[in-house]
Amino acid sequence: QSLPVIAPLIRALGFLQMIEEALRIYIGTAEELIEAAVPYGVPFRADAKGLQNDTMGKLINKFARLNRNTVLITELEQLTKHRNYIAHAAFRRVIQGASNGTENLAYMERHAHEVGDESERLLAVLAQEMRSLLLNYPNLQSSTAWNQAEQMDK
């Protein structure tokens, strides 16, 4: 009964995971650029390892300090609420089975499709933001960060 809901949930979760990774790449790259640009002796260190354990909410907060696209930041913040529902409530209920009939599977399926579509769109916007960041630093266009930005757009 709940099987048709699983595919859109997995798609949405996949795009949400890619958004988290795109945020890590953007933040890590921006911090490396800042670290390279600050004068010697200024205490700023990039912390790429620390990003690996950050939640989507923390990543968005860090991204907001490094990016001026307020529309994107607001959309990412709104997406977090939907991510929590998709990742925790809906997915668990579908996997456990909605045998008692109280779960609205049609709503879960529609919601998962909408979140997946929005996540896919926001991932493309994040890839564009990454390219914009790197365009300001032409020496890096052959770097790993540039290649990662290209991969985010595919």
PDB file of N, CA, C and O in Angstrom, residues 4 19 25 28 32 36 60 66 77 85-86 94 102 105 113 116-117 121 124 127 136-137 139 143 145:
ATOM      1  N   PRO A   4       4.167   2.984  -3.494  1.00  0.00           N
ATOM      2  CA  PRO A   4       4.303   4.096  -4.449  1.00  0.00           C
ATOM      3  C   PRO A   4       4.916   5.361  -3.839  1.00  0.00           C
ATOM      4  O   PRO A   4       5.398   6.225  -4.560  1.00  0.00           O
ATOM      5  N   ILE A  19      22.109  18.668  -1.651  1.00  0.00           N
ATOM      6  CA  ILE A  19      22.134  20.069  -1.224  1.00  0.00           C
ATOM      7  C   ILE A  19      23.079  20.230  -0.041  1.00  0.00           C
ATOM      8  O   ILE A  19      23.879  21.161  -0.001  1.00  0.00           O
ATOM      9  N   ILE A  25      30.617  22.012   0.120  1.00  0.00           N
ATOM     10  CA  ILE A  25      31.609  22.386  -0.892  1.00  0.00           C
ATOM     11  C   ILE A  25      31.719  23.903  -0.985  1.00  0.00           C
ATOM     12  O   ILE A  25      32.825  24.454  -1.004  1.00  0.00           O
ATOM     13  N   GLY A  28      33.281  25.310   2.325  1.00  0.00           N
ATOM     14  CA  GLY A  28      34.701  24.954   2.393  1.00  0.00           C
ATOM     15  C   GLY A  28      35.541  25.760   1.421  1.00  0.00           C
ATOM     16  O   GLY A  28      36.619  26.256   1.775  1.00  0.00           O
ATOM     17  N   GLU A  32      38.330  28.603   2.352  1.00  0.00           N
ATOM     18  CA  GLU A  32      39.713  28.501   1.861  1.00  0.00           C
ATOM     19  C   GLU A  32      40.136  29.795   1.170  1.00  0.00           C
ATOM     20  O   GLU A  32      41.270  30.247   1.331  1.00  0.00           O
ATOM     21  N   ALA A  36      43.109  32.259   2.473  1.00  0.00           N
ATOM     22  CA  ALA A  36      44.224  32.641   1.609  1.00  0.00           C
ATOM     23  C   ALA A  36      44.342  34.154   1.463  1.00  0.00           C
ATOM     24  O   ALA A  36      45.429  34.665   1.217  1.00  0.00           O
ATOM     25  N   ILE A  60      23.286  25.900   6.469  1.00  0.00           N
ATOM     26  CA  ILE A  60      22.602  27.066   5.894  1.00  0.00           C
ATOM     27  C   ILE A  60      23.025  28.334   6.633  1.00  0.00           C
ATOM     28  O   ILE A  60      23.253  29.376   6.010  1.00  0.00           O
ATOM     29  N   LEU A  66      28.337  33.698   4.233  1.00  0.00           N
ATOM     30  CA  LEU A  66      29.303  33.746   3.132  1.00  0.00           C
ATOM     31  C   LEU A  66      28.692  34.094   1.781  1.00  0.00           C
ATOM     32  O   LEU A  66      29.404  34.213   0.792  1.00  0.00           O
ATOM     33  N   GLU A  77      16.250  27.722   4.033  1.00  0.00           N
ATOM     34  CA  GLU A  77      15.730  27.644   5.402  1.00  0.00           C
ATOM     35  C   GLU A  77      14.340  27.008   5.421  1.00  0.00           C
ATOM     36  O   GLU A  77      14.045  26.194   6.296  1.00  0.00           O
ATOM     37  N   TYR A  85      10.618  16.585   7.847  1.00  0.00           N
ATOM     38  CA  TYR A  85       9.418  15.755   7.699  1.00  0.00           C
ATOM     39  C   TYR A  85       9.712  14.552   6.806  1.00  0.00           C
ATOM     40  O   TYR A  85       9.403  13.420   7.147  1.00  0.00           O
ATOM     41  N   ILE A  86      10.323  14.821   5.649  1.00  0.00           N
ATOM     42  CA  ILE A  86      10.620  13.751   4.690  1.00  0.00           C
ATOM     43  C   ILE A  86      11.570  12.723   5.312  1.00  0.00           C
ATOM     44  O   ILE A  86      11.351  11.518   5.225  1.00  0.00           O
ATOM     45  N   VAL A  94       6.367   5.263   6.214  1.00  0.00           N
ATOM     46  CA  VAL A  94       6.230   4.441   5.009  1.00  0.00           C
ATOM     47  C   VAL A  94       6.963   3.115   5.189  1.00  0.00           C
ATOM     48  O   VAL A  94       6.441   2.053   4.855  1.00  0.00           O
ATOM     49  N   THR A 102      -4.311   5.688   9.235  1.00  0.00           N
ATOM     50  CA  THR A 102      -4.332   7.079   9.673  1.00  0.00           C
ATOM     51  C   THR A 102      -3.384   7.948   8.858  1.00  0.00           C
ATOM     52  O   THR A 102      -3.488   9.165   8.883  1.00  0.00           O
ATOM     53  N   LEU A 105      -1.296   8.682   2.664  1.00  0.00           N
ATOM     54  CA  LEU A 105      -0.226   8.324   1.740  1.00  0.00           C
ATOM     55  C   LEU A 105      -0.226   9.216   0.504  1.00  0.00           C
ATOM     56  O   LEU A 105       0.835   9.520  -0.034  1.00  0.00           O
ATOM     57  N   HIS A 113       7.134  14.496  -3.864  1.00  0.00           N
ATOM     58  CA  HIS A 113       7.383  14.985  -5.227  1.00  0.00           C
ATOM     59  C   HIS A 113       7.719  16.476  -5.216  1.00  0.00           C
ATOM     60  O   HIS A 113       8.661  16.916  -5.888  1.00  0.00           O
ATOM     61  N   GLY A 116      11.147  17.049  -3.677  1.00  0.00           N
ATOM     62  CA  GLY A 116      12.163  16.599  -4.624  1.00  0.00           C
ATOM     63  C   GLY A 116      12.363  17.600  -5.748  1.00  0.00           C
ATOM     64  O   GLY A 116      13.495  17.927  -6.110  1.00  0.00           O
ATOM     65  N   ASP A 117      11.259  18.124  -6.296  1.00  0.00           N
ATOM     66  CA  ASP A 117      11.358  19.106  -7.377  1.00  0.00           C
ATOM     67  C   ASP A 117      12.027  20.391  -6.899  1.00  0.00           C
ATOM     68  O   ASP A 117      12.897  20.944  -7.575  1.00  0.00           O
ATOM     69  N   ARG A 121      15.734  22.010  -8.001  1.00  0.00           N
ATOM     70  CA  ARG A 121      15.881  23.394  -8.460  1.00  0.00           C
ATOM     71  C   ARG A 121      16.915  24.141  -7.612  1.00  0.00           C
ATOM     72  O   ARG A 121      17.791  24.830  -8.146  1.00  0.00           O
ATOM     73  N   ALA A 124      20.520  23.298  -8.391  1.00  0.00           N
ATOM     74  CA  ALA A 124      21.012  24.006  -9.577  1.00  0.00           C
ATOM     75  C   ALA A 124      21.396  25.446  -9.228  1.00  0.00           C
ATOM     76  O   ALA A 124      22.403  25.971  -9.725  1.00  0.00           O
ATOM     77  N   ALA A 127      24.700  25.407  -7.463  1.00  0.00           N
ATOM     78  CA  ALA A 127      25.786  25.207  -8.420  1.00  0.00           C
ATOM     79  C   ALA A 127      26.140  26.517  -9.104  1.00  0.00           C
ATOM     80  O   ALA A 127      27.320  26.828  -9.311  1.00  0.00           O
ATOM     81  N   ASN A 136      35.086  34.842  -9.508  1.00  0.00           N
ATOM     82  CA  ASN A 136      35.793  35.954  -8.881  1.00  0.00           C
ATOM     83  C   ASN A 136      37.252  35.620  -8.596  1.00  0.00           C
ATOM     84  O   ASN A 136      38.028  36.493  -8.247  1.00  0.00           O
ATOM     85  N   TYR A 137      37.594  34.340  -8.723  1.00  0.00           N
ATOM     86  CA  TYR A 137      38.960  33.878  -8.476  1.00  0.00           C
ATOM     87  C   TYR A 137      39.400  33.022  -9.661  1.00  0.00           C
ATOM     88  O   TYR A 137      39.422  31.801  -9.579  1.00  0.00           O
ATOM     89  N   ASN A 139      42.106  32.128 -10.951  1.00  0.00           N
ATOM     90  CA  ASN A 139      43.215  31.184 -10.765  1.00  0.00           C
ATOM     91  C   ASN A 139      42.709  29.812 -10.346  1.00  0.00           C
ATOM     92  O   ASN A 139      43.393  28.818 -10.502  1.00  0.00           O
ATOM     93  N   SER A 143      40.911  24.277 -10.579  1.00  0.00           N
ATOM     94  CA  SER A 143      41.066  23.598  -9.299  1.00  0.00           C
ATOM     95  C   SER A 143      39.986  22.547  -9.074  1.00  0.00           C
ATOM     96  O   SER A 143      39.023  22.419  -9.811  1.00  0.00           O
ATOM     97  N   ALA A 145      37.818  22.642  -6.716  1.00  0.00           N
ATOM     98  CA  ALA A 145      36.560  23.328  -6.415  1.00  0.00           C
ATOM     99  C   ALA A 145      35.777  23.625  -7.689  1.00  0.00           C
ATOM    100  O   ALA A 145      34.559  23.475  -7.733  1.00  0.00           O
TER     101      ALA A 145
END
